[in-house]
PDB file of C-alpha atoms in Angstrom:
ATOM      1  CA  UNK A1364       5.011  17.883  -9.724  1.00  0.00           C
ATOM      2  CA  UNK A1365       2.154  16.693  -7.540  1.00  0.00           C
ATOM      3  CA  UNK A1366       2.602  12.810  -6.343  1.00  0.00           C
ATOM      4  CA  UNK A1367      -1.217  11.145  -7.069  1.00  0.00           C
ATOM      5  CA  UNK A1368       0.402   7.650  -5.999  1.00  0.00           C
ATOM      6  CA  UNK A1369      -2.144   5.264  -4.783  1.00  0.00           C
ATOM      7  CA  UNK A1370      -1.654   4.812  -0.671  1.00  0.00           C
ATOM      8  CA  UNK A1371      -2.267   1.328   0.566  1.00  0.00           C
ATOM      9  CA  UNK A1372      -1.442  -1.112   3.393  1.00  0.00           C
ATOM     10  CA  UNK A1373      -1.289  -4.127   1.598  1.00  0.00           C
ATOM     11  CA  UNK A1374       2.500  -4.441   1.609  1.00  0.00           C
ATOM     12  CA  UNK A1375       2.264  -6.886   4.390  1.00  0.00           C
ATOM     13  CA  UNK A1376      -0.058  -8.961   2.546  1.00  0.00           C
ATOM     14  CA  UNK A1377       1.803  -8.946  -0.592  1.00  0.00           C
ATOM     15  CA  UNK A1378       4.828 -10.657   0.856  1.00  0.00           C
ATOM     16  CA  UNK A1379       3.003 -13.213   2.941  1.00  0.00           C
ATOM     17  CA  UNK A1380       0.656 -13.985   0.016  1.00  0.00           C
ATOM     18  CA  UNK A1381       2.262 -13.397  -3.374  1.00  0.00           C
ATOM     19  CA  UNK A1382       1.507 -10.036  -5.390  1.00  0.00           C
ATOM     20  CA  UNK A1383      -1.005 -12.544  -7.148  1.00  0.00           C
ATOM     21  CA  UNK A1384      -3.378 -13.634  -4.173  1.00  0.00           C
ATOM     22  CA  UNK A1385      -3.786  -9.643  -3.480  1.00  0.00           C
ATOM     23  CA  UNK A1386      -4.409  -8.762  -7.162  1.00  0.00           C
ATOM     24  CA  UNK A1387      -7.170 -11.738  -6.842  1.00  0.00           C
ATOM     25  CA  UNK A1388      -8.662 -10.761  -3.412  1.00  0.00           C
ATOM     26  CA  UNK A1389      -8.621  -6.919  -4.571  1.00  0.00           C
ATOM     27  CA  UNK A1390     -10.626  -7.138  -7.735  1.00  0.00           C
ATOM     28  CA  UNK A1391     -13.956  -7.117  -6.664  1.00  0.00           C
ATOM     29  CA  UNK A1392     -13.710  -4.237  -4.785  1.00  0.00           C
ATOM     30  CA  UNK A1393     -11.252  -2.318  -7.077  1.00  0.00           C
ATOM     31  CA  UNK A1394     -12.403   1.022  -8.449  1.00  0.00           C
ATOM     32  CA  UNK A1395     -10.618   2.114 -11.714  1.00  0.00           C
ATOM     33  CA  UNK A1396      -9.032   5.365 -11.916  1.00  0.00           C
ATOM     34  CA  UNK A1397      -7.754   7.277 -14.144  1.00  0.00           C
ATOM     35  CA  UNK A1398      -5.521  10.595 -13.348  1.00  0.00           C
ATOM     36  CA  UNK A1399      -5.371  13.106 -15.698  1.00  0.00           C
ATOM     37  CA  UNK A1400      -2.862  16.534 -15.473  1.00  0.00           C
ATOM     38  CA  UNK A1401      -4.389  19.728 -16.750  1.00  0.00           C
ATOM     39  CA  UNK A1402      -2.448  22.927 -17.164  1.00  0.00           C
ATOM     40  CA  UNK A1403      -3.596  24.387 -13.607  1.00  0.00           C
ATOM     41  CA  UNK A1404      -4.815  20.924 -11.547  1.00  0.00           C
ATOM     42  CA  UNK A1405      -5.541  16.906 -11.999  1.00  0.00           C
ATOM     43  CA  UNK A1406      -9.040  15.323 -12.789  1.00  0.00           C
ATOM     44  CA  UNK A1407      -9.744  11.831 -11.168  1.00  0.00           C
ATOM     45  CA  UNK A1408     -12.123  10.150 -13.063  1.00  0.00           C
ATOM     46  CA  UNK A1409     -13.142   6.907 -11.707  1.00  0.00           C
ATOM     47  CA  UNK A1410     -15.550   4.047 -12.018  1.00  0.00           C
ATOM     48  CA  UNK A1411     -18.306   3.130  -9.047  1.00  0.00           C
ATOM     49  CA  UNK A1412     -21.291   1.572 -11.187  1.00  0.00           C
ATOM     50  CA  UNK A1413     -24.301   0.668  -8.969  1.00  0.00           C
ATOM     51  CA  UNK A1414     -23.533   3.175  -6.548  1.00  0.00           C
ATOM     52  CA  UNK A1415     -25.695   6.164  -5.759  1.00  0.00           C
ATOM     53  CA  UNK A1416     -24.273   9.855  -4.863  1.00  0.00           C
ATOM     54  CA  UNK A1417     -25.386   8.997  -1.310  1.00  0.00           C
ATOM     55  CA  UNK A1418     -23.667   5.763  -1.488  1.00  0.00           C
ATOM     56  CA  UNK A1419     -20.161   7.806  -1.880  1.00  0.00           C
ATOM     57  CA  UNK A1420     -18.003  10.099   0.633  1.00  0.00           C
ATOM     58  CA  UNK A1421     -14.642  11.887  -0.508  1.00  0.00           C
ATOM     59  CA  UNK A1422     -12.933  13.055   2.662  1.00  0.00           C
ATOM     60  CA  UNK A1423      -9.730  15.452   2.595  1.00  0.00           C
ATOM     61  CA  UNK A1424      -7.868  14.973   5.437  1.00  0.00           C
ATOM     62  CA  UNK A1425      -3.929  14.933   6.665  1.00  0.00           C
ATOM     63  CA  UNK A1426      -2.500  15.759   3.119  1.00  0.00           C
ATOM     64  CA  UNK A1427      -4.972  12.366   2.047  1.00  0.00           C
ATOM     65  CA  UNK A1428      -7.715  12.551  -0.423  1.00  0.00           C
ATOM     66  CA  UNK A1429      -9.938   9.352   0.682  1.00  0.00           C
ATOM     67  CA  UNK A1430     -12.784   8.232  -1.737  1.00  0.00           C
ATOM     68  CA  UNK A1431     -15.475   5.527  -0.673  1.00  0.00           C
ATOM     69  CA  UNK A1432     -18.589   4.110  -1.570  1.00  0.00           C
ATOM     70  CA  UNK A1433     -20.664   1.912   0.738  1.00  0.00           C
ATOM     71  CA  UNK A1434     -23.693   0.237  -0.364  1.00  0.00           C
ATOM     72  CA  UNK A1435     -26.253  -2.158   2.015  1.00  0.00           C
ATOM     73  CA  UNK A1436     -28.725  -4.062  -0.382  1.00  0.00           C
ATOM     74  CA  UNK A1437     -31.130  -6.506   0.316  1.00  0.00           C
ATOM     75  CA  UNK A1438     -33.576  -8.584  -1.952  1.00  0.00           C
ATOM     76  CA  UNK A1439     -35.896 -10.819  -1.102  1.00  0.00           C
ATOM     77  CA  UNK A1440     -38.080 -13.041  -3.468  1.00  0.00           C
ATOM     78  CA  UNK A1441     -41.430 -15.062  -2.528  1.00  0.00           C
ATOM     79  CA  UNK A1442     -43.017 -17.576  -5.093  1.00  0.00           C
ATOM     80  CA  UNK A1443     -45.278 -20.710  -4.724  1.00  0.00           C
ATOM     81  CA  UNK A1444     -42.701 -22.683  -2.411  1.00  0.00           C
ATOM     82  CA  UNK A1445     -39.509 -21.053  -2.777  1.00  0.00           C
ATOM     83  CA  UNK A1446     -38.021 -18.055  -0.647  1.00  0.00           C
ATOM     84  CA  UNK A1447     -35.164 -16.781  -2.070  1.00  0.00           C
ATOM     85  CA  UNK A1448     -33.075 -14.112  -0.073  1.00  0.00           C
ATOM     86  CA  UNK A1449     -29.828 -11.958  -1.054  1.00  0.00           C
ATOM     87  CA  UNK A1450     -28.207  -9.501   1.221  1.00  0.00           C
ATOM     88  CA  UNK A1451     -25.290  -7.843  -0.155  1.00  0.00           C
ATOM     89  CA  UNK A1452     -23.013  -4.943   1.936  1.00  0.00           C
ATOM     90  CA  UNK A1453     -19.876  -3.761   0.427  1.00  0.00           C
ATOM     91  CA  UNK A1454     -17.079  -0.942   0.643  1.00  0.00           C
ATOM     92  CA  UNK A1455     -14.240   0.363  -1.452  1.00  0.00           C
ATOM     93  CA  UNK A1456     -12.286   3.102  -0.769  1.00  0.00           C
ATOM     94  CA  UNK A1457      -8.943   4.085  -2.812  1.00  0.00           C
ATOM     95  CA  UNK A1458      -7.217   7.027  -1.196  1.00  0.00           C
ATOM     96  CA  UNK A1459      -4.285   9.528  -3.176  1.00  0.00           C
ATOM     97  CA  UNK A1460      -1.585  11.657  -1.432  1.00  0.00           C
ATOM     98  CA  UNK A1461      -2.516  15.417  -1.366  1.00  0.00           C
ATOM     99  CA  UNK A1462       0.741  17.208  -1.509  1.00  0.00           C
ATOM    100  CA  UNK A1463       0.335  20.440  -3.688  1.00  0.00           C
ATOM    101  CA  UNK A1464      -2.895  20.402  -3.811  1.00  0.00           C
ATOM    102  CA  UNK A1465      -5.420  23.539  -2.719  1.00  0.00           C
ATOM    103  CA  UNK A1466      -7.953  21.527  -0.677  1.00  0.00           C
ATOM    104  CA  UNK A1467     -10.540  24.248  -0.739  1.00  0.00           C
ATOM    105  CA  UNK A1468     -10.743  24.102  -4.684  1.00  0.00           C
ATOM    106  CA  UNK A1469     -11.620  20.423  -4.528  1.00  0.00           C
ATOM    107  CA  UNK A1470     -14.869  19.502  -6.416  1.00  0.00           C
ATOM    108  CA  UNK A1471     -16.305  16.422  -7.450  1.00  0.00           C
ATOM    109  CA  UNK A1472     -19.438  15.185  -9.900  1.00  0.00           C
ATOM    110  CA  UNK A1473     -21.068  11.846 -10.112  1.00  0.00           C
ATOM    111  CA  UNK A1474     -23.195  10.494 -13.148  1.00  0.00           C
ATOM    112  CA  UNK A1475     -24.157   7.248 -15.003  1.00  0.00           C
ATOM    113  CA  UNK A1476     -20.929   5.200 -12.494  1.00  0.00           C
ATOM    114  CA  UNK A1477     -18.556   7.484 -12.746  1.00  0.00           C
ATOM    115  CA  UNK A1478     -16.789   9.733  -9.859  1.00  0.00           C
ATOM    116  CA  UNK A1479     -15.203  12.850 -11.457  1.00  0.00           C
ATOM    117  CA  UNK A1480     -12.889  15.127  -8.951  1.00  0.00           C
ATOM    118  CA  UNK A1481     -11.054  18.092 -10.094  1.00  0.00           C
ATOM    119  CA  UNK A1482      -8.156  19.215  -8.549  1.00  0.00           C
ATOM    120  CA  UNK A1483      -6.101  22.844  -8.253  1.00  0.00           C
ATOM    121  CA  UNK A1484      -2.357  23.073  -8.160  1.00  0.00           C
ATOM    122  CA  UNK A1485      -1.901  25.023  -5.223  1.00  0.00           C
ATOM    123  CA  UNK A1486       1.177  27.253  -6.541  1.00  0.00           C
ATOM    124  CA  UNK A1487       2.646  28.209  -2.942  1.00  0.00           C
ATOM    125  CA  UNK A1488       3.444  24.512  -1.999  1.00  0.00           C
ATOM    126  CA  UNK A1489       4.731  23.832  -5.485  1.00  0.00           C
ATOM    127  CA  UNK A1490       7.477  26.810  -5.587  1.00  0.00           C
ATOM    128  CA  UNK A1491      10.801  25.962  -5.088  1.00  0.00           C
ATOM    129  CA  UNK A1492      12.892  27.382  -2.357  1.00  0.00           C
ATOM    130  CA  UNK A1493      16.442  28.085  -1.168  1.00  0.00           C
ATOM    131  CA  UNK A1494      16.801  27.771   2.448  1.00  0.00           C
ATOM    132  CA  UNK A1495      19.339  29.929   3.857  1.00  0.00           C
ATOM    133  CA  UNK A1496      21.739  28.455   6.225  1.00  0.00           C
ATOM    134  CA  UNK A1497      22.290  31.404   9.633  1.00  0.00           C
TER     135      UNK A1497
END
């Protein structure tokens, strides 16, 4: 069965800072996922609201499917004798182990927030195999 386990590097930070300080740090920038099997592949669907298609990138590379979404945004208000300005840049990015996957069927669709990739099984890496011993 395909492994669609979340890679991170936040191991180090977990046992210096708790597993609660990284659940607290992480949560702004989180994007929830959720990983469905399908008879011949997976669908990822997962949630980037305020994002625009441009705003996201899904790389395949090294047996590592990398999704992230990078947005620059700045607002600036004038009234009588107030200036108000906001600048906001941000960046997630959630990555998933490829193994048994066929990277060339990868496709992905984006509406109303949410980031849909499909997945194929790629059959060849997913057949068992005796290895004879010479």
């Amino acid at each position: 069965m395909f492994d669609l386990v979340p890679r991170n590097g936040q191991g180090f930070l977990n046992h210096f800072f708790g597993d609660d300080f990284y659940r607290f740090m992480d949560e702004p920038r989180s994007m929830s996922t959720d990983i469905k099997e399908t008879d011949d592949g997976y669908a990822i669907s997962m949630n980037i609201p305020g994002y625009e298609k441009g705003d996201i990138e899904i790389s395949a590379k090294n047996d590592v499917l990398t999704i992230s979404a990078e947005k620059k945004q700045e607002t600036e208000e004038k009234t009588d004798n107030y200036l108000r300005r906001e600048r906001f840049f941000g960046r997630r990015e959630r990555c998933f182990s490829l193994r048994g996957i066929d990277q060339d069927s990868i496709d992905a669709s984006y509406e109303n927030g949410v980031l849909v990739i499909n997945l194929k099984k790629d059959e060849k890496a997913l057949t068992d195999k005796t290895i004879e011993i010479k």
